[in-house]
Every structure is written in C-alpha cells, then in structure tokens.
Coordinates of C-alpha atoms (C1' of nucleotides) in Angstrom, one line a residue:
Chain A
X256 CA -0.4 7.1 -17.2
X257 CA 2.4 9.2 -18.7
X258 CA 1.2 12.0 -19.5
X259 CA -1.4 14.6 -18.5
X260 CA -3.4 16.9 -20.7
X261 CA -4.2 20.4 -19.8
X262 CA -7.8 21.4 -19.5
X263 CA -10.1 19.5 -16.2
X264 CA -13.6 19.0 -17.1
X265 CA -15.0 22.2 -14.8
X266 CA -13.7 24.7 -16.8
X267 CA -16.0 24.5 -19.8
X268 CA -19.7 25.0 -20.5
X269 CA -22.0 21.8 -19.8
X270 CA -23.5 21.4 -23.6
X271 CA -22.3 23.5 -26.9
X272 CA -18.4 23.7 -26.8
X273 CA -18.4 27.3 -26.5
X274 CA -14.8 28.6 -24.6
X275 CA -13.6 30.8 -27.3
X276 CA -11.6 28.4 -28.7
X277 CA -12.4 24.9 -30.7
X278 CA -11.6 21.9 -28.5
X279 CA -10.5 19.9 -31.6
X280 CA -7.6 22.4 -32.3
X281 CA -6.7 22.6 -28.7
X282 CA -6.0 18.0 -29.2
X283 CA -4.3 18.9 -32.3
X284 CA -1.9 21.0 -30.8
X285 CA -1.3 19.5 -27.7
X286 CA -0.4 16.1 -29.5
X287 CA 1.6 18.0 -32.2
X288 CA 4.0 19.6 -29.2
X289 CA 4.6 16.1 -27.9
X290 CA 5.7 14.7 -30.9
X291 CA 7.7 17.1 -32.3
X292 CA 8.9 18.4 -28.9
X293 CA 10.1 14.6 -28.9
X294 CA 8.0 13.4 -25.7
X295 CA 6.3 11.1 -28.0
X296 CA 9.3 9.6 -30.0
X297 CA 8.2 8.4 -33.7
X298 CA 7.1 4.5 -33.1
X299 CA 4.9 5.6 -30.0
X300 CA 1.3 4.3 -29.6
X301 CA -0.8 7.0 -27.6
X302 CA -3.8 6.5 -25.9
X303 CA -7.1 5.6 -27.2
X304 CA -9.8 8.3 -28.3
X305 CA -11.6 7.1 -25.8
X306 CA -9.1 7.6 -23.3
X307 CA -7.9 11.2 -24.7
X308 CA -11.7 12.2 -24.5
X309 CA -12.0 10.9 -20.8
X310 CA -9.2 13.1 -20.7
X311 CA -10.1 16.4 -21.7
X312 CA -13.7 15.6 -21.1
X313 CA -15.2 15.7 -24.2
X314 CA -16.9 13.6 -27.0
X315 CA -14.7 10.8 -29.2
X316 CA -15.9 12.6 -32.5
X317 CA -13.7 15.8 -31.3
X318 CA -10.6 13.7 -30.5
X319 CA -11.6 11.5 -33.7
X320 CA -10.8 14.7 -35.8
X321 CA -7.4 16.1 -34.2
X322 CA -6.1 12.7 -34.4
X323 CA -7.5 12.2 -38.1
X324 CA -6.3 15.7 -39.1
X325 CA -2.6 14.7 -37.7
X326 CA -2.5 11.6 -39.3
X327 CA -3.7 12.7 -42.5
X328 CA -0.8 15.7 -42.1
X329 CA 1.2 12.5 -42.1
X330 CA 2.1 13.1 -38.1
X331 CA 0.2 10.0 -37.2
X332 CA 0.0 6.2 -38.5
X333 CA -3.6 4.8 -37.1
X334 CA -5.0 1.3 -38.0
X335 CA -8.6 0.1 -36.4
X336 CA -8.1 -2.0 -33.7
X337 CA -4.0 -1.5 -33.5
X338 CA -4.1 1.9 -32.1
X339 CA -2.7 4.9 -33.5
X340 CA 1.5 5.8 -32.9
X341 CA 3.9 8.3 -33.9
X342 CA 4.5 8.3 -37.4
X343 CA 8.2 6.5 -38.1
X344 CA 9.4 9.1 -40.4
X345 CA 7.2 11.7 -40.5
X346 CA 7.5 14.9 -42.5
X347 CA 6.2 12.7 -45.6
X348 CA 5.0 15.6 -47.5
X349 CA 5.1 19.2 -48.2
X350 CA 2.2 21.5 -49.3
X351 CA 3.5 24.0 -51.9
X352 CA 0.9 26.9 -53.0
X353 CA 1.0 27.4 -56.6
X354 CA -0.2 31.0 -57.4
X355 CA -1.1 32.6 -60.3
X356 CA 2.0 34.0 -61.6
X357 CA 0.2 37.3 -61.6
X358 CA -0.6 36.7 -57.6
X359 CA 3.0 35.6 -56.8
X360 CA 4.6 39.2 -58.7
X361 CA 1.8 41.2 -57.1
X362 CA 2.6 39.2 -53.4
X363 CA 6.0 40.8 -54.0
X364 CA 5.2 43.9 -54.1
X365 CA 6.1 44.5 -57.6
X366 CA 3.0 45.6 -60.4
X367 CA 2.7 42.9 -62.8
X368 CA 3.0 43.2 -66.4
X369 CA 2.3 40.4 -69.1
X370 CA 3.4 40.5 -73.0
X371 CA 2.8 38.1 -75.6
X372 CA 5.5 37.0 -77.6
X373 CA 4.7 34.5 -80.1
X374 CA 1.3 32.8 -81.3
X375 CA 0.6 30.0 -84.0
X376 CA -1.2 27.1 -84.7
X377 CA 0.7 24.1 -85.5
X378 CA 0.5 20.3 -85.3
X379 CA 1.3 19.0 -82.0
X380 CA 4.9 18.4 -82.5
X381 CA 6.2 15.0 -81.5
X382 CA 7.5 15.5 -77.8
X383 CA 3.8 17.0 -76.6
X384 CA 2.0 14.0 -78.0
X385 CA 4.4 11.7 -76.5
X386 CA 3.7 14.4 -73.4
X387 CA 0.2 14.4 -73.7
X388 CA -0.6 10.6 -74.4
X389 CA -1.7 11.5 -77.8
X390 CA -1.9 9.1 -80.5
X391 CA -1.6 11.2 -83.6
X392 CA -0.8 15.1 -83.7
X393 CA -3.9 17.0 -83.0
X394 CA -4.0 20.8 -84.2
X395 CA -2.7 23.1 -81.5
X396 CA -2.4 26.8 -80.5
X397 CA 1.7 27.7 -79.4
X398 CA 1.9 31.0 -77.5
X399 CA 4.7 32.0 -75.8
X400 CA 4.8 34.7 -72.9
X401 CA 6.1 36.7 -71.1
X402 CA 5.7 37.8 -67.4
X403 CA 7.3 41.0 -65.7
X404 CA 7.8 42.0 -62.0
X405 CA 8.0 45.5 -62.3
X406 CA 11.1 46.0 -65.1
X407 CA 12.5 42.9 -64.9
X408 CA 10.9 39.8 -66.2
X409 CA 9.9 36.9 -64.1
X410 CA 8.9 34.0 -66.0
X411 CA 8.7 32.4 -69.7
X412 CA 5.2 30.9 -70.6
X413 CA 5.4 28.1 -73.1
X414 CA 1.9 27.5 -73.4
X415 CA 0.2 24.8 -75.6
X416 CA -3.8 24.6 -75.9
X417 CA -5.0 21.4 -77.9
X418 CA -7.5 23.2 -80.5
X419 CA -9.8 19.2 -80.8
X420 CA -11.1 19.8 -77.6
X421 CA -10.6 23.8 -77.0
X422 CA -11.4 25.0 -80.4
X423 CA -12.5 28.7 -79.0
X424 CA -9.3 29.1 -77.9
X425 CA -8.7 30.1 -81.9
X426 CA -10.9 33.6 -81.2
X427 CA -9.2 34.8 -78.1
X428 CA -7.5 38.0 -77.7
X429 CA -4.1 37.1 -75.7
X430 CA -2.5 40.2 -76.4
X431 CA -4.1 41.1 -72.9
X432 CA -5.1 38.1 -70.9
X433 CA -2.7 35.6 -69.9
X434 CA -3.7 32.1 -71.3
X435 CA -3.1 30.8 -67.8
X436 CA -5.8 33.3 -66.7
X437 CA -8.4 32.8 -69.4
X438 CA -8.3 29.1 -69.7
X439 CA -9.3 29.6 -65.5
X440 CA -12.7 30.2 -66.1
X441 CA -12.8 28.6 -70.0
X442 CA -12.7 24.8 -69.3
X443 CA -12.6 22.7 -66.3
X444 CA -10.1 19.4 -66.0
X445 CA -10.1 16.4 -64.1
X446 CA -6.5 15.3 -63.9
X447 CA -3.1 17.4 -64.1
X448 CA 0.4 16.5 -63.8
X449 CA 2.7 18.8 -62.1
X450 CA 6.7 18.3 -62.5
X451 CA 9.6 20.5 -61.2
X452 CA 13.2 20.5 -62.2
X453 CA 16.6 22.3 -64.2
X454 CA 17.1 23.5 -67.1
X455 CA 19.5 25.7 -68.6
X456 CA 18.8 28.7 -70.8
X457 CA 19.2 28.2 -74.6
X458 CA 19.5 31.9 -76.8
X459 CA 16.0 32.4 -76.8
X460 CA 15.2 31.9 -73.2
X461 CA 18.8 34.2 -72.0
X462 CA 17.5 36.6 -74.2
X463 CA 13.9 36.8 -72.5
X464 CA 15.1 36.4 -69.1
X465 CA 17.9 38.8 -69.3
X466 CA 20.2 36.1 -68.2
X467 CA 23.2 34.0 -69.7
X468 CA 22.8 31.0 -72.4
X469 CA 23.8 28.1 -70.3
X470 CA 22.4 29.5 -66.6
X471 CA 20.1 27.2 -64.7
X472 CA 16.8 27.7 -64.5
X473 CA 14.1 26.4 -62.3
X474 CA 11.3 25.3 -64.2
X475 CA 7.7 23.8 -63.6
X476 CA 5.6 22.1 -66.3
X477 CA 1.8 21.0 -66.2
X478 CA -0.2 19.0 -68.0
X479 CA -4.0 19.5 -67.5
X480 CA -7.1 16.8 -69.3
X481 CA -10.4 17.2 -69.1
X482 CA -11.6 13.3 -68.9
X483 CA -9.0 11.4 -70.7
X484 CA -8.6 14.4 -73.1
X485 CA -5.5 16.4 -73.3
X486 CA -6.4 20.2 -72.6
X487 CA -3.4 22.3 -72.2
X488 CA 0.7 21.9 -71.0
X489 CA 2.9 24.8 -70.3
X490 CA 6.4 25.5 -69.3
X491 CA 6.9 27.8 -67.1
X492 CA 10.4 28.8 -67.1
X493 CA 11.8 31.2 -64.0
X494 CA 13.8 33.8 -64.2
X495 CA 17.3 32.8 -62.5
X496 CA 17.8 32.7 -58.9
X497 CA 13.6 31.7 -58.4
X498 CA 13.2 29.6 -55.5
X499 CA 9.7 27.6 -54.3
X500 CA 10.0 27.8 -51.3
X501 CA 7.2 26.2 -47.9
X502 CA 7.8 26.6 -44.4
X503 CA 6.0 25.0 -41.5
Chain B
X516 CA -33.8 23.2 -58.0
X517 CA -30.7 23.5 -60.8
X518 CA -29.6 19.9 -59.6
X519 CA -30.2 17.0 -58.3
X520 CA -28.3 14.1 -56.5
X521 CA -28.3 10.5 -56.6
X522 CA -29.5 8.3 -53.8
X523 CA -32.8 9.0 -52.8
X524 CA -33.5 8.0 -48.8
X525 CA -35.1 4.5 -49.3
X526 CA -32.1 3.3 -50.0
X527 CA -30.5 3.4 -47.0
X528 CA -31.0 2.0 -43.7
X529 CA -33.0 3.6 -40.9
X530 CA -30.0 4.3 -38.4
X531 CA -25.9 3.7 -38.7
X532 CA -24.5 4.7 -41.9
X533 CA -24.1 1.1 -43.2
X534 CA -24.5 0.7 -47.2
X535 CA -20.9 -0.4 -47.8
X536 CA -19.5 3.2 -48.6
X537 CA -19.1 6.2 -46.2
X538 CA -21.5 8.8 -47.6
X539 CA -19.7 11.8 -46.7
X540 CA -17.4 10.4 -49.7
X541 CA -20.4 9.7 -51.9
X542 CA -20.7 13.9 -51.6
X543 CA -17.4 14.5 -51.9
X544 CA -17.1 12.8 -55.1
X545 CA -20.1 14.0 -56.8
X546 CA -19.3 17.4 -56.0
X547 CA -15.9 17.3 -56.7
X548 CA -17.2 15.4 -60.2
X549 CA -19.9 18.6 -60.7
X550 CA -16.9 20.9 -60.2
X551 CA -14.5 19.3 -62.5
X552 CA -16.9 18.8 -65.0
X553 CA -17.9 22.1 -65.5
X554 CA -21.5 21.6 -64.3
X555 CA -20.4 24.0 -61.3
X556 CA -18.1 26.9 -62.9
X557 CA -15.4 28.7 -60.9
X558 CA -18.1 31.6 -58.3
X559 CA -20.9 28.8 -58.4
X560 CA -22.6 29.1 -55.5
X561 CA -23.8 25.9 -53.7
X562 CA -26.6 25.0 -52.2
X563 CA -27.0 25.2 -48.3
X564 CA -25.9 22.0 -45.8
X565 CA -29.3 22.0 -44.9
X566 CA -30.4 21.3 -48.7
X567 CA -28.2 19.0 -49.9
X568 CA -28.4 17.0 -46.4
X569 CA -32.0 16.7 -47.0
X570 CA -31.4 15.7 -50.7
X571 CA -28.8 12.9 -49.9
X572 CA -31.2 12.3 -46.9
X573 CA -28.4 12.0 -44.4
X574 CA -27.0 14.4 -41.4
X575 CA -26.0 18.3 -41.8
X576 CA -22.4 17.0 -40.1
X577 CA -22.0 13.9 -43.2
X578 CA -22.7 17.1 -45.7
X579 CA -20.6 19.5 -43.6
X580 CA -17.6 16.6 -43.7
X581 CA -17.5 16.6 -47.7
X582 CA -18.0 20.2 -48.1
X583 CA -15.2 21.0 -45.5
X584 CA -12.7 18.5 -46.8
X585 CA -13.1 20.0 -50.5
X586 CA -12.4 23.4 -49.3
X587 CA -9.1 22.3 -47.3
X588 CA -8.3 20.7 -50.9
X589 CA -8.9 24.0 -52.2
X590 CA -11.5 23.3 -54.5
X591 CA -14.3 25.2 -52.6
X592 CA -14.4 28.5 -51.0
X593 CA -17.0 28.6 -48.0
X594 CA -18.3 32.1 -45.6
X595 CA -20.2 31.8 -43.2
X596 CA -23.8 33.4 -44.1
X597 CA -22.7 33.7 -47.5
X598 CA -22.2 30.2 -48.2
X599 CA -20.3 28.2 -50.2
X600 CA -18.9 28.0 -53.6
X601 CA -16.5 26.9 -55.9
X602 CA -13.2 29.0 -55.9
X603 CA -12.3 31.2 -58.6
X604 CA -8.7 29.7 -59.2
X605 CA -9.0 25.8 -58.5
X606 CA -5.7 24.2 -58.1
X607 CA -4.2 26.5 -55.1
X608 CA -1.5 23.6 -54.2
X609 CA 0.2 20.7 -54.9
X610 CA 1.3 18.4 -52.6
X611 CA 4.7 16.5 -52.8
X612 CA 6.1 13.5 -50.9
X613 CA 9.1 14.3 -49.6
X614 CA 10.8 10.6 -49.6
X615 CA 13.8 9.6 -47.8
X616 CA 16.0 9.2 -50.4
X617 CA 16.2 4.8 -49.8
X618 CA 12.7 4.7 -50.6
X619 CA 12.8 7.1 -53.5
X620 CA 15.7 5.0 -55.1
X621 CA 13.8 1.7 -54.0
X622 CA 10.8 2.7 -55.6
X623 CA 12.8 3.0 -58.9
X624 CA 13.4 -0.5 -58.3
X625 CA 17.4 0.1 -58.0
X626 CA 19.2 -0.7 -55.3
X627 CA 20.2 2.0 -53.0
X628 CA 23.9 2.7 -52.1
X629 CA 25.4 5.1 -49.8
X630 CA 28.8 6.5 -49.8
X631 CA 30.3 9.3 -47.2
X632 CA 32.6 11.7 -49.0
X633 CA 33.6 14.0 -46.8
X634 CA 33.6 14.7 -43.0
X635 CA 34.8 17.6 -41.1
X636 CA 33.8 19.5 -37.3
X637 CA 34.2 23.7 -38.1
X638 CA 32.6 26.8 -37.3
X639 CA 29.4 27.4 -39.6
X640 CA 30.1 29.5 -42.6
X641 CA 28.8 33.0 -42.9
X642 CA 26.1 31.8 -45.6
X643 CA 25.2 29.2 -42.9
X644 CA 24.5 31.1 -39.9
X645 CA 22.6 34.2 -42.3
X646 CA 20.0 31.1 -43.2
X647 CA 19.8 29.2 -40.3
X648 CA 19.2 32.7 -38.4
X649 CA 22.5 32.3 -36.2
X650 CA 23.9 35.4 -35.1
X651 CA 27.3 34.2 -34.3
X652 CA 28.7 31.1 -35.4
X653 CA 28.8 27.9 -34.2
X654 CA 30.6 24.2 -34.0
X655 CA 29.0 22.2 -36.7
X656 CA 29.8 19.3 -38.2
X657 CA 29.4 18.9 -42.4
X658 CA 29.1 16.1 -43.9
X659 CA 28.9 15.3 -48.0
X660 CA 27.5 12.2 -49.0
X661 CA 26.4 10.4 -52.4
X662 CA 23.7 8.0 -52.8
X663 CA 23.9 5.6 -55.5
X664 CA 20.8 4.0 -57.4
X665 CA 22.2 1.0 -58.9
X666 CA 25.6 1.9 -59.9
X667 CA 24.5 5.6 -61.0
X668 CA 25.0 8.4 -58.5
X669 CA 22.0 9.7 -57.7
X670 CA 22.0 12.7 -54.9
X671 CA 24.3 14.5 -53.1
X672 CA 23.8 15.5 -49.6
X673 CA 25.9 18.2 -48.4
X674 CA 24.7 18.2 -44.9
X675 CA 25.3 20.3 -41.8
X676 CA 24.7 19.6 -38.4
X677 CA 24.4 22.5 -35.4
X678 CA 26.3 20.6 -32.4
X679 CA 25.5 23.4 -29.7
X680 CA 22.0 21.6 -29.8
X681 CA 23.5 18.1 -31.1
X682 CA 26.7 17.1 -29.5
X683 CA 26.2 13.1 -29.8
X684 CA 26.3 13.8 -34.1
X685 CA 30.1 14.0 -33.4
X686 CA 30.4 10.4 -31.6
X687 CA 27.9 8.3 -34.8
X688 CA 29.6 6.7 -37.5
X689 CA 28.2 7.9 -40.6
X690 CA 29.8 5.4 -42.8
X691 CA 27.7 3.3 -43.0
X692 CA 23.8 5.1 -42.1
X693 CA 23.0 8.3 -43.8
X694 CA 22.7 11.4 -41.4
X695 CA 19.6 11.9 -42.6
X696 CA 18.1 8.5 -41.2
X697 CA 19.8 9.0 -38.7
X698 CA 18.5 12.5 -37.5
X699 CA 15.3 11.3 -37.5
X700 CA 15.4 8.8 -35.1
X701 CA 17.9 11.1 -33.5
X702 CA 15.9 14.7 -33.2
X703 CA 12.2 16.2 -33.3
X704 CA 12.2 19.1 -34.8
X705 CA 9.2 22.1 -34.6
X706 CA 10.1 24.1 -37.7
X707 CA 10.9 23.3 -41.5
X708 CA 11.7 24.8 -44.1
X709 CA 12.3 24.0 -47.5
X710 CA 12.3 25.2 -51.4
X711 CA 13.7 23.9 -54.7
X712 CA 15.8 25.9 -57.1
X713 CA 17.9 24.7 -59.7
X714 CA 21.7 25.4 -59.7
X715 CA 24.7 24.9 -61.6
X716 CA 27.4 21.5 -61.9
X717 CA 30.8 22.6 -60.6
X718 CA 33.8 20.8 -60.9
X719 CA 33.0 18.7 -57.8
X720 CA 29.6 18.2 -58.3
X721 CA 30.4 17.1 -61.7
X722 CA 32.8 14.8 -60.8
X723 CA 30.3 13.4 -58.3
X724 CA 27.0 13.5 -60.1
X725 CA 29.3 12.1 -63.6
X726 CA 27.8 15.2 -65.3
X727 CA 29.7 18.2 -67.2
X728 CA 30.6 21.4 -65.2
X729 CA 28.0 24.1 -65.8
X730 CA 25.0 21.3 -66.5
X731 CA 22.0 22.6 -64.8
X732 CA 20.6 20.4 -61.6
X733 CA 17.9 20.2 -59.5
X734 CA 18.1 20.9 -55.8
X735 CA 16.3 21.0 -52.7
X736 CA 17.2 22.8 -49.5
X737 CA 15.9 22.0 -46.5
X738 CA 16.7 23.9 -42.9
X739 CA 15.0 22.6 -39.5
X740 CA 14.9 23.9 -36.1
X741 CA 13.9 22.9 -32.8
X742 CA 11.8 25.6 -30.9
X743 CA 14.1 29.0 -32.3
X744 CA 17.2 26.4 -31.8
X745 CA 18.8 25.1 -35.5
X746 CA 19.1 21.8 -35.6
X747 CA 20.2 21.3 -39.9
X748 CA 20.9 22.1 -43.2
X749 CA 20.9 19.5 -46.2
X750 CA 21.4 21.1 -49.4
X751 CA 20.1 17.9 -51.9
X752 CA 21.5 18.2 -55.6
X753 CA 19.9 15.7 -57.5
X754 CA 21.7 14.0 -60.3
X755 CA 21.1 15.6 -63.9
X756 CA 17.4 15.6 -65.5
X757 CA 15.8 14.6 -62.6
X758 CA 12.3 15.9 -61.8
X759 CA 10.0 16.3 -58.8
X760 CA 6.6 15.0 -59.6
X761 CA 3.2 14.5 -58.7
X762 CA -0.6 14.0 -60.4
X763 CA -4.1 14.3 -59.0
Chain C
dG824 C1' -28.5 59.9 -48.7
dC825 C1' -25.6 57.8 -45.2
dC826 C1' -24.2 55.4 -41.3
dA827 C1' -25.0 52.5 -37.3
dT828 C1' -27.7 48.7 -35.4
dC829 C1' -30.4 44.7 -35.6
dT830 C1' -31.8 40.2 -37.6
dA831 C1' -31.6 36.1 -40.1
dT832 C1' -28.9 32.8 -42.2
dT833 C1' -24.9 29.9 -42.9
dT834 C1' -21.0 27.7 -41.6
dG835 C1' -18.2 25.9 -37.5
dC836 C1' -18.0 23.0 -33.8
dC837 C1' -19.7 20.1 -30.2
dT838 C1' -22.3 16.1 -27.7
dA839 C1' -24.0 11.5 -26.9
dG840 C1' -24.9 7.5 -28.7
dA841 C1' -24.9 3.9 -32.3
dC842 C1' -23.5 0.6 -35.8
dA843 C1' -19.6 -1.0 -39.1
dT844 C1' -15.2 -2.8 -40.1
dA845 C1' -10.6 -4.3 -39.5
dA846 C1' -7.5 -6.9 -37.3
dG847 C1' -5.0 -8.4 -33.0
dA848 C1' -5.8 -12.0 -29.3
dT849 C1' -7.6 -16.1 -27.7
dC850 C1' -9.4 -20.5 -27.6
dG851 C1' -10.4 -25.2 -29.5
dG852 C1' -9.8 -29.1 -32.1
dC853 C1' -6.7 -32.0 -34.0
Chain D
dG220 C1' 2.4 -27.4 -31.7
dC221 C1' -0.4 -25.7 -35.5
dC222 C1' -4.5 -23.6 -37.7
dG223 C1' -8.8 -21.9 -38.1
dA224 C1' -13.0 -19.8 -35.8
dT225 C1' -14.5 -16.6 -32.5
dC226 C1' -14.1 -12.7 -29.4
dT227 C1' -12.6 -8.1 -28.4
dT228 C1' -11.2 -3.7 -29.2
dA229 C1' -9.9 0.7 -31.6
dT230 C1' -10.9 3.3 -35.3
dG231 C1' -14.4 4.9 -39.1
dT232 C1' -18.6 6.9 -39.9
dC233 C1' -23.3 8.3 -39.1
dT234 C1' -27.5 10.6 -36.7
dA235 C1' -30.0 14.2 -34.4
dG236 C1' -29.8 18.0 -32.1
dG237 C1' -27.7 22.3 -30.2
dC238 C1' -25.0 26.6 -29.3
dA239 C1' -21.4 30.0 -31.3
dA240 C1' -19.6 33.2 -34.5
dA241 C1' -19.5 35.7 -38.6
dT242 C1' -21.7 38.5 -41.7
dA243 C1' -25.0 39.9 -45.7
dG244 C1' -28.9 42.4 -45.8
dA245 C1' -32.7 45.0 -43.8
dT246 C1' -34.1 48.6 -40.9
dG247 C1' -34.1 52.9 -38.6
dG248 C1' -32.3 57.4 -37.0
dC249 C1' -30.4 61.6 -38.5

DNA sequence: GCCATCTATTTGCCTAGACATAAGATCGGC
DNA sequence: GCCGATCTTATGTCTAGGCAAATAGATGGC
C-alpha cells in the first residue's frame, strides 16, 4: 500500500469515539493534506472506505462522511462502484458570506449609519419586469438608500418591493429601518438570484458615494420570489475601491 | 403539537431505508419548504431529533443528517441543549463556481480561443510581493493572455508565477495551453485567496478587451500559496458587462 | 439577592450491521 | 468478435443504540 495513516487502533477507547477530537475531522484532514500537499495528484483513486476504516480502525459511516464532506467541497469525484479519485480540477467553487451591510460596516470597526434618500410608488418600470419575469407592470415601492461606515458612505441601496404581493410594505416607517432589514423578518422567499459585476457611477451615484462620475463601481444585485412571485430586487452599489473578498 | 409531517411509519419497510427516496432528504425538503414558506419564521424554534425522528418514524441519525446539512446551508441555527431553529438572517452565502475559463466560454456555446500577449522573466513588483506576503522580491515570470469566445475577446489573464517555488514554469510553452490549465496539473496548492472588484479600462485593456478607456470591468483576483510558499497571482478582467452569477 | 454548582437535555459523533443502487467486469451464446 | 445477461463491488443510506460535550435552568450556600 502507499500510504499509511496516522492513528493504530490501541490508542482509542473500545466503544463511543471519545479522544477529544472527532475521528471524521481527523479523515478529512488527513486526505485534504495529501491532495493538496500534492501526494495524491488530481486523477488519483484512493482506497476504499472500507479500506480507510480498516485503516484507522473505525466504522465506514465515519470515513463515509470525510470523504462525502470532501467531495461535496468539490475536493473529491466519487461514483458507486468506480471508487472515489482526486478531483481533476478542483477548487470548483468558492463560498462568499454575504452580510448584512449593517454586519459588514460594524465587522469593520466602524458604527453604522443608514439614511433614506428617496421613496415612491410607481409602476414597475420596464427593465424590472423584464428583471423580475413580470408580465405586465405591477405597482411597486422605489426607495433609495444610503449606508455609512462611520463618515463616509459605503453603499447605495436601490431597492424595489413589488406592492401585489407585499402590500404592507406601503405602511412602513423606513426612515429608520433599512428595507433590507425589515423585509428579514416580513416575508420569506423560495428562490433568489444573486449577480456581481461593474458599473460606473452616473451624477447621482458620484454624488452619493463621494466619488467621480465615470469611476467603477462594484456592484451586486438580487432578485428574491416567494413561489413564482416576484418579491423584491435591489442594487447594491459599493463605494469605490470595495472588494468581496474569500480566503481558504 | 404545532405541526405535523407526512409519512406515517406503515409506509415504510421494517428494516433498510428502501422506499425509492433517501429519507434524510424527505426532512430536508419539508423543512427547508416550512422555512421558506413562512410556516417557520426567522427564531422558530424546532422540535427536538428525538420528536421529529419519531414523527417521520425513522432514526435520530436520518433526522440529525437533514437538520445538520440545513444548518451548514445556513438556513438553521442549532445549540446544543437549546436546540435548534431557524436563523434570524437566512441567506448567510452564496456559492459561486469558479470555472476554468474553457468551460465558462464552452458553456456559452462559443468556441474558446486562446492568445498569449505577453511573456517576460523579472523581479516581482513591489505591489506583488506586498500581496503575495513576500518580503523581498523574487524571479517571477508574468504572463498576459486573452481568451477569445468566438471571435470576441473575452478575459484577460495577467498572470504571475513565483519561480523560487516553480522553476520548470520557465521551460513550458505557453503558446499554445493557458498557464492556468497548466498550473493545475502542474502544482497543489494549500491556500487561496480570491475577491472581485470592479476596475477601470486603460489604454491596453481597452485595446484588448475592444472597449473604450475608462469603461468599467469586472475582475477577479486570485493569489495561491503552497504551505507559507507563493505559488501565483492571476488578476482576471473580464470583458465589458459581464456578470458573475448564481440562483438557488 | 447573588453567585457557584449541579442536573437534565440537546446536539455531536461514533459503532456495527444491513439493504439499496449504480456501474464496471465477466461470461455465454451466437 | 460482438452483445446482452449476470456477478461483483464501492458507494449511498438507514437502524438502533451509546457515550461525549455544551449549556440552560434549577438548586443551594452565603
């Protein structure tokens, strides 16, 4: 056999798990270190759970779980019957937290402060139906906001609530609450779409963001529906320079 | 009892899991389904393992499964002794596959072509070694590159390899295969890290990207290392308008 | 009233064994 | 030699039971 794992059979307690530490974790990382410390190249097969839990003496279910874990981490490829091998290309996906806005200023140290700028209802102008999937403009509630770190400000909220299916939204107070925090505990949703990308500032936006017209801004938009019915999208618009940023 | 599931024990056979669906799933699903349709608000508190394993008539472990997985996804929040219930802010994080930039432009159902621009062997550049963590600078070798969808550019890779820790990069011709397909098969690496910002078009990138100077563009950075030792920077600029998306 | 300790409960993890399912491997029949 | 039917094997999931660890809440001493 190639390879040998660490911990013999004697060292741990005869039923229970026990030993301070979970044996599970212990697989996970062992396996993790050979393949990214390159002894297990991408392509190869390891051994089988049984195998592994001859190994460290312990039951298939624990090795079942590291190895699921790592695959579903995207480490590990496994098919019944074919074994499971080093993922080809791994690093297939990255986790990104997205905070509340109010979280992410108060993580930087800095005291959060929220202003509203602009509310009104409208008709859903053409762009958000298209955006939304709506067939014909619905009546909608626009408010646009503001969010400081400390002085400076942080990020633009373009936020749009469909007033069919949230009509409450109407008697809210936003002067105080951020719409991003209220709608939280006001209405669940089933399916959102998240999208990232540049944009550059127009008047408006230079003029909130203390920035230039024409600077590029990192934005992030959402679309939440509750069920096949549009909820809520927003743009949130960063000030310049904002970075999201994952490390692992 | 406020609730009440759906299959009752009958149902099921008298040992194995059987019944043409993995049950731990079942859970999942109607709990995530409670959640997201607001029969479970954000603080709900759920009922033990031990109750709804007897109500779905199966194993604590099956219940413990479902209930475990939905926290990871961040939908639940679980204590030991208290219990568990559903988080107060749902949506904690988004996941986002991280193509290779073939499949990305294959998935678009253009074909993908590759171009190297630029190759050069110097020392790493002051900005270089501050974010790799390098405290004196190094022999690297930088590479740009352009990849085509269709006829359209598509990306530009300004890529820099470390070649303390990766000498052979110097002797591979990366006319033809892109360094980051290569590295891959090339490298394990222990640590990543990467973010997305949005920067600005100048005169070479708009030339590149056939966008004007000063456009704003989506980017992502991306720095790995192998055990403290920096392996590479790729700074990705996308070509104009593009977006980084996902939906769940 | 307040603080430290004890207890009960809940999740976390494990074992040992079982059946289910997918899919590679092998063997026959032609 | 080719193709389908069968065998074999590795993973996927479940059961039933148990110990470990964290901690909310009760209890007791001062």
């Amino acid at each position: 056999m190639a390879f040998s794992y660490a911990p013999p059979k004697q060292d741990r307690r005869e039923a229970g798990q026990a030993m301070g530490q979970a044996t599970y974790r212990e697989i996970k990382d062992e396996v993790r270190d050979k393949v990214r410390g390159g002894v297990w190249r991408p392509g190869h097969e390891l051994p089988t759970e049984h195998e592994i839990a001859a190994q460290y003496g312990c039951a298939r279910a624990t090795v079942n779980r590291a190895l699921r874990e790592l695959a579903e981490e995207g480490l590990l490829e496994r098919k019944r019957k074919s074994g499971t091998r080093v993922r080809a290309s791994p690093l297939r996906q990255a986790r990104f937290d997205i905070p509340l806005v109010r979280g992410e200023i108060e993580a930087l140290g800095e005291p959060y402060r929220y202003r509203l700028l602009e509310r009104a209802e409208t008709q859903a102008p053409g762009w958000l139906c298209a955006r939304m999937g709506l067939a014909a403009p619905v009546q909608v509630l626009h408010l646009r906001c503001l969010h400081h770190a400390g002085d400076t400000p942080y990020q633009v909220e373009d936020r749009w609530i469909n007033l069919v299916t949230l009509p409450r939204a109407r008697d809210v107070d936003f002067t105080k609450l951020g719409p991003n925090e209220w709608l939280i505990g006001a209405i669940p949703f089933t399916d959102v779409d998240i999208s990232f990308s540049a944009t550059a500032a127009d008047a408006r936006l230079a003029q909130e963001l203390s920035c230039a017209v024409g600077d590029p801004l990192f934005q992030g938009e959402r679309s939440t529906w509750l069920e096949a019915a549009p909820v809520t999208y927003v743009r949130m618009v960063f000030r310049r320079g904002h970075r999201m940023t994952t490390r692992y």
